[in-house]
mmCIF file of C-alpha atoms in Angstrom:
data_model
loop_
_atom_site.group_PDB
_atom_site.id
_atom_site.type_symbol
_atom_site.label_atom_id
_atom_site.label_comp_id
_atom_site.label_asym_id
_atom_site.label_seq_id
_atom_site.Cartn_x
_atom_site.Cartn_y
_atom_site.Cartn_z
ATOM 1 C CA GLY A 40 -2.108 -13.779 11.256
ATOM 2 C CA GLN A 41 0.639 -12.475 9.185
ATOM 3 C CA ASN A 42 4.096 -11.321 10.524
ATOM 4 C CA ILE A 43 6.052 -9.617 7.968
ATOM 5 C CA ASP A 44 9.702 -8.168 8.557
ATOM 6 C CA GLN A 45 11.588 -6.191 6.536
ATOM 7 C CA PRO A 46 14.467 -3.737 7.457
ATOM 8 C CA THR A 47 14.030 -0.373 8.282
ATOM 9 C CA GLU A 48 16.639 1.456 6.433
ATOM 10 C CA MET A 49 19.251 0.859 3.811
ATOM 11 C CA THR A 50 21.881 2.910 2.043
ATOM 12 C CA ALA A 51 23.620 2.211 -1.201
ATOM 13 C CA THR A 52 25.777 3.866 -3.671
ATOM 14 C CA GLU A 53 24.574 4.946 -7.256
ATOM 15 C CA GLY A 54 25.419 2.331 -9.750
ATOM 16 C CA ALA A 55 25.468 -0.427 -7.096
ATOM 17 C CA ILE A 56 23.352 -3.280 -6.359
ATOM 18 C CA VAL A 57 21.324 -3.692 -3.378
ATOM 19 C CA GLN A 58 19.018 -6.621 -1.980
ATOM 20 C CA ILE A 59 16.398 -5.672 0.439
ATOM 21 C CA ASN A 60 15.119 -8.622 2.107
ATOM 22 C CA CYS A 61 11.292 -9.692 3.667
ATOM 23 C CA THR A 62 10.721 -12.661 5.583
ATOM 24 C CA TYR A 63 7.172 -13.661 6.702
ATOM 25 C CA GLN A 64 5.287 -15.769 9.159
ATOM 26 C CA THR A 65 1.651 -16.557 7.749
ATOM 27 C CA SER A 66 -1.218 -18.719 8.660
ATOM 28 C CA GLY A 67 -1.578 -18.897 4.584
ATOM 29 C CA PHE A 68 -0.203 -17.742 1.640
ATOM 30 C CA ASN A 69 -1.731 -16.759 -2.045
ATOM 31 C CA GLY A 70 1.381 -14.600 -3.333
ATOM 32 C CA LEU A 71 4.053 -11.578 -2.491
ATOM 33 C CA PHE A 72 4.063 -8.247 -3.904
ATOM 34 C CA TRP A 73 6.902 -5.583 -3.801
ATOM 35 C CA TYR A 74 5.594 -1.899 -4.049
ATOM 36 C CA GLN A 75 7.750 1.119 -4.527
ATOM 37 C CA GLN A 76 6.357 4.304 -2.378
ATOM 38 C CA HIS A 77 8.122 8.017 -3.193
ATOM 39 C CA ALA A 78 7.698 10.145 0.053
ATOM 40 C CA GLY A 79 4.014 11.793 -0.084
ATOM 41 C CA GLU A 80 3.477 9.645 -3.185
ATOM 42 C CA ALA A 81 1.099 6.394 -3.748
ATOM 43 C CA PRO A 82 2.546 2.938 -3.796
ATOM 44 C CA THR A 83 3.212 1.443 -7.244
ATOM 45 C CA PHE A 84 3.446 -1.999 -8.220
ATOM 46 C CA LEU A 85 6.858 -3.480 -8.833
ATOM 47 C CA SER A 86 6.689 -7.215 -8.877
ATOM 48 C CA TYR A 87 4.795 -10.419 -7.885
ATOM 49 C CA ASN A 88 5.777 -13.718 -6.743
ATOM 50 C CA VAL A 89 3.499 -16.881 -6.124
ATOM 51 C CA LEU A 90 5.701 -19.569 -7.095
ATOM 52 C CA ASP A 91 9.392 -20.291 -5.771
ATOM 53 C CA GLY A 92 11.872 -18.626 -7.595
ATOM 54 C CA LEU A 93 13.377 -15.415 -9.495
ATOM 55 C CA GLU A 94 11.510 -13.071 -11.430
ATOM 56 C CA GLU A 95 13.165 -10.435 -13.390
ATOM 57 C CA LYS A 96 11.967 -7.389 -14.896
ATOM 58 C CA GLY A 97 14.660 -5.094 -16.314
ATOM 59 C CA ARG A 98 16.702 -3.561 -13.257
ATOM 60 C CA PHE A 99 14.312 -5.136 -10.495
ATOM 61 C CA SER A 100 14.235 -8.816 -9.627
ATOM 62 C CA SER A 101 12.270 -10.478 -6.750
ATOM 63 C CA PHE A 102 12.909 -13.885 -5.393
ATOM 64 C CA LEU A 103 10.686 -15.963 -3.183
ATOM 65 C CA SER A 104 11.140 -19.275 -1.089
ATOM 66 C CA ARG A 105 7.877 -20.199 0.116
ATOM 67 C CA SER A 106 9.520 -23.036 2.338
ATOM 68 C CA LYS A 107 11.392 -20.374 3.894
ATOM 69 C CA GLY A 108 8.957 -17.446 4.114
ATOM 70 C CA TYR A 109 11.587 -15.645 2.158
ATOM 71 C CA SER A 110 11.611 -13.102 -0.399
ATOM 72 C CA TYR A 111 14.065 -10.609 -1.710
ATOM 73 C CA LEU A 112 13.819 -7.570 -4.084
ATOM 74 C CA LEU A 113 17.289 -6.853 -5.881
ATOM 75 C CA LEU A 114 18.091 -3.673 -7.455
ATOM 76 C CA LYS A 115 20.673 -3.458 -9.992
ATOM 77 C CA GLU A 116 22.195 -0.397 -11.469
ATOM 78 C CA LEU A 117 21.025 2.091 -8.811
ATOM 79 C CA GLN A 118 19.907 5.314 -9.812
ATOM 80 C CA MET A 119 19.348 8.272 -7.336
ATOM 81 C CA LYS A 120 15.597 8.102 -8.164
ATOM 82 C CA ASP A 121 15.574 4.766 -6.621
ATOM 83 C CA SER A 122 15.566 6.425 -3.188
ATOM 84 C CA ALA A 123 12.083 5.326 -1.779
ATOM 85 C CA SER A 124 10.154 3.541 0.375
ATOM 86 C CA TYR A 125 9.838 -0.588 -0.939
ATOM 87 C CA LEU A 126 7.032 -2.450 0.996
ATOM 88 C CA CYS A 127 6.884 -6.114 0.800
ATOM 89 C CA ALA A 128 3.226 -7.357 1.042
ATOM 90 C CA VAL A 129 1.514 -11.033 1.308
ATOM 91 C CA ARG A 130 -1.813 -11.917 0.117
ATOM 92 C CA PRO A 131 -3.540 -14.225 2.261
ATOM 93 C CA PRO A 132 -5.511 -17.259 0.965
ATOM 94 C CA ASN A 133 -9.347 -16.718 0.037
ATOM 95 C CA SER A 134 -8.573 -13.086 0.597
ATOM 96 C CA GLY A 135 -9.732 -11.468 -2.614
ATOM 97 C CA TYR A 136 -7.498 -8.568 -3.289
ATOM 98 C CA ALA A 137 -6.667 -7.803 0.476
ATOM 99 C CA LEU A 138 -2.862 -7.445 1.438
ATOM 100 C CA ASN A 139 -0.799 -7.349 4.400
ATOM 101 C CA PHE A 140 2.061 -4.985 4.166
ATOM 102 C CA GLY A 141 5.272 -4.926 6.109
ATOM 103 C CA LYS A 142 6.880 -1.784 7.683
ATOM 104 C CA GLY A 143 8.529 -1.008 4.438
ATOM 105 C CA THR A 144 12.473 -0.360 3.892
ATOM 106 C CA SER A 145 13.477 3.077 3.323
ATOM 107 C CA LEU A 146 16.237 2.996 0.700
ATOM 108 C CA LEU A 147 18.692 6.001 0.161
ATOM 109 C CA VAL A 148 20.685 5.981 -2.785
ATOM 110 C CA THR A 149 23.835 8.181 -2.442
ATOM 111 C CA PRO A 150 26.384 9.707 -5.101
ATOM 112 C CA GLY B 137 -2.734 0.394 -15.959
ATOM 113 C CA ALA B 138 -5.526 0.990 -13.922
ATOM 114 C CA VAL B 139 -5.939 4.643 -12.538
ATOM 115 C CA VAL B 140 -7.350 5.657 -9.016
ATOM 116 C CA SER B 141 -7.702 9.392 -8.268
ATOM 117 C CA GLN B 142 -8.239 10.799 -4.841
ATOM 118 C CA HIS B 143 -9.793 14.004 -3.968
ATOM 119 C CA PRO B 144 -8.288 16.324 -2.448
ATOM 120 C CA SER B 145 -5.090 16.136 -2.156
ATOM 121 C CA ARG B 146 -4.774 18.110 0.481
ATOM 122 C CA VAL B 147 -6.994 19.243 2.984
ATOM 123 C CA ILE B 148 -6.707 21.695 6.218
ATOM 124 C CA CYS B 149 -9.721 21.741 8.628
ATOM 125 C CA LYS B 150 -10.534 22.922 11.994
ATOM 126 C CA SER B 151 -10.969 20.645 15.183
ATOM 127 C CA GLY B 152 -14.548 19.265 15.150
ATOM 128 C CA THR B 153 -15.293 19.745 11.775
ATOM 129 C CA SER B 154 -16.132 16.853 9.248
ATOM 130 C CA VAL B 155 -14.101 15.619 6.047
ATOM 131 C CA LYS B 156 -14.766 13.659 3.039
ATOM 132 C CA ILE B 157 -12.239 11.901 0.804
ATOM 133 C CA GLU B 158 -13.083 10.580 -2.408
ATOM 134 C CA CYS B 159 -11.526 7.736 -4.217
ATOM 135 C CA ARG B 160 -12.169 7.080 -7.891
ATOM 136 C CA SER B 161 -11.145 4.232 -10.401
ATOM 137 C CA LEU B 162 -10.998 6.062 -13.596
ATOM 138 C CA ASP B 163 -10.899 3.620 -16.081
ATOM 139 C CA PHE B 164 -12.153 0.557 -14.438
ATOM 140 C CA GLN B 165 -15.112 -0.877 -12.116
ATOM 141 C CA ALA B 166 -13.912 -1.924 -8.623
ATOM 142 C CA THR B 167 -16.197 -3.887 -6.225
ATOM 143 C CA THR B 168 -13.754 -3.600 -3.717
ATOM 144 C CA MET B 169 -11.661 -0.644 -2.492
ATOM 145 C CA PHE B 170 -9.335 -0.279 0.732
ATOM 146 C CA TRP B 171 -8.575 2.590 2.815
ATOM 147 C CA TYR B 172 -5.091 2.989 4.597
ATOM 148 C CA ARG B 173 -3.425 5.300 6.767
ATOM 149 C CA GLN B 174 0.186 6.344 6.681
ATOM 150 C CA PHE B 175 2.355 8.023 9.358
ATOM 151 C CA PRO B 176 5.450 9.685 8.479
ATOM 152 C CA LYS B 177 8.177 7.152 7.344
ATOM 153 C CA LYS B 178 5.600 4.338 8.307
ATOM 154 C CA SER B 179 3.996 1.647 6.182
ATOM 155 C CA LEU B 180 0.507 1.437 5.345
ATOM 156 C CA MET B 181 -1.943 0.502 7.870
ATOM 157 C CA LEU B 182 -5.165 -0.951 6.541
ATOM 158 C CA MET B 183 -8.428 0.940 8.020
ATOM 159 C CA ALA B 184 -10.958 -0.587 6.176
ATOM 160 C CA THR B 185 -12.091 -2.731 3.519
ATOM 161 C CA SER B 186 -15.116 -0.843 1.366
ATOM 162 C CA ASN B 187 -17.393 -3.299 -0.605
ATOM 163 C CA GLU B 188 -19.633 -1.959 -3.393
ATOM 164 C CA GLY B 189 -23.361 -1.991 -2.249
ATOM 165 C CA SER B 190 -22.665 -3.089 1.373
ATOM 166 C CA LYS B 191 -21.106 -2.173 4.604
ATOM 167 C CA ALA B 192 -17.628 -1.513 5.126
ATOM 168 C CA THR B 193 -15.212 -3.906 7.025
ATOM 169 C CA TYR B 194 -13.162 -2.130 9.606
ATOM 170 C CA GLU B 195 -9.806 -3.479 10.931
ATOM 171 C CA GLN B 196 -9.790 -3.915 14.805
ATOM 172 C CA GLY B 197 -9.037 -0.635 16.584
ATOM 173 C CA VAL B 198 -10.470 1.552 13.713
ATOM 174 C CA GLU B 199 -13.759 3.600 14.874
ATOM 175 C CA LYS B 200 -16.554 2.936 12.313
ATOM 176 C CA ASP B 201 -18.513 5.768 13.174
ATOM 177 C CA LYS B 202 -15.775 8.290 13.263
ATOM 178 C CA PHE B 203 -14.641 6.958 9.889
ATOM 179 C CA LEU B 204 -17.307 6.645 7.766
ATOM 180 C CA ILE B 205 -17.299 4.528 4.527
ATOM 181 C CA ASN B 206 -19.432 4.542 1.754
ATOM 182 C CA HIS B 207 -18.859 2.452 -1.494
ATOM 183 C CA ALA B 208 -22.269 3.553 -3.412
ATOM 184 C CA SER B 209 -20.817 2.909 -6.976
ATOM 185 C CA LEU B 210 -18.407 0.523 -8.582
ATOM 186 C CA THR B 211 -16.121 3.665 -9.323
ATOM 187 C CA LEU B 212 -16.490 5.580 -6.166
ATOM 188 C CA SER B 213 -15.715 5.213 -2.147
ATOM 189 C CA THR B 214 -15.629 7.881 -0.092
ATOM 190 C CA LEU B 215 -14.350 8.062 3.677
ATOM 191 C CA THR B 216 -15.559 10.928 5.753
ATOM 192 C CA VAL B 217 -13.593 11.750 8.812
ATOM 193 C CA THR B 218 -15.897 13.173 11.339
ATOM 194 C CA SER B 219 -15.400 15.400 14.275
ATOM 195 C CA ALA B 220 -11.773 15.609 13.273
ATOM 196 C CA HIS B 221 -9.050 16.081 16.017
ATOM 197 C CA PRO B 222 -5.491 16.817 15.484
ATOM 198 C CA GLU B 223 -4.426 13.268 15.974
ATOM 199 C CA ASP B 224 -6.582 12.377 13.103
ATOM 200 C CA SER B 225 -3.884 14.264 10.938
ATOM 201 C CA SER B 226 -2.358 11.623 8.427
ATOM 202 C CA PHE B 227 -1.860 10.745 5.038
ATOM 203 C CA TYR B 228 -5.028 8.725 3.866
ATOM 204 C CA ILE B 229 -4.472 6.239 0.630
ATOM 205 C CA CYS B 230 -6.886 4.397 -0.900
ATOM 206 C CA SER B 231 -6.546 1.614 -3.529
ATOM 207 C CA ALA B 232 -8.780 -0.744 -5.821
ATOM 208 C CA GLY B 233 -8.611 -4.280 -6.533
ATOM 209 C CA THR B 234 -8.978 -5.194 -10.278
ATOM 210 C CA SER B 235 -8.893 -8.430 -11.984
ATOM 211 C CA GLY B 236 -5.627 -8.708 -14.030
ATOM 212 C CA THR B 237 -2.503 -10.806 -14.466
ATOM 213 C CA TYR B 238 -1.814 -10.188 -10.546
ATOM 214 C CA ASN B 239 -4.957 -9.144 -9.056
ATOM 215 C CA GLU B 240 -3.141 -6.267 -7.432
ATOM 216 C CA GLN B 241 -4.123 -3.401 -5.818
ATOM 217 C CA PHE B 242 -3.858 0.058 -7.799
ATOM 218 C CA PHE B 243 -3.362 3.004 -5.240
ATOM 219 C CA GLY B 244 -4.650 6.450 -5.418
ATOM 220 C CA PRO B 245 -2.097 9.513 -4.971
ATOM 221 C CA GLY B 246 -3.134 9.917 -1.053
ATOM 222 C CA THR B 247 -4.709 12.534 0.676
ATOM 223 C CA ARG B 248 -2.898 14.943 3.254
ATOM 224 C CA LEU B 249 -4.894 15.767 6.164
ATOM 225 C CA THR B 250 -4.146 18.271 8.542
ATOM 226 C CA VAL B 251 -6.456 18.977 11.411
ATOM 227 C CA LEU B 252 -5.813 22.176 13.513
#
């Protein structure tokens, strides 16, 4: 099975940097996704990691360490619109498109 | 990117009635679609995996006779909540898998169901 943990809530200031951690304990691994979800809206894809290391996409970066079962999403130059829920999801092996989601981290960006 | 639509976006119904929610992939074909349920400030709970032309695979604890899923074409899956009760009130989201760089899921905008 899959056990995916994220902090429930985080607060950060506009313009700052915030790191959202995700740890997972799985019986197999075939990639890790981060999604952003604003309240009442669909989750949108942010990043994908399958190999160890850092993937950078503009203000957002995602890191993976498979040996530690650990990932983080780094958000730089925070903007008010970044207030949202951030979902960590792990793809099991041989699962097609299926994903196992963590409970999500609700990020509040304050002025 | 791939676009997934859901209809209706909001629905209010009386207890005991049935409600159908449609999920469409607009610009791609999806052999696999997923149905999730989401409670306020909670994460996505996978209800079932919908496969075109075959029976859906339900997650443990999800009643297949209550949540009927039909995936009759490569662009449409439907979820019917039968004999709805107030505890079925929730946000229902579908997603579709598509072959691409990451083979990620693309999500529909969700349907807010309120059962009175």
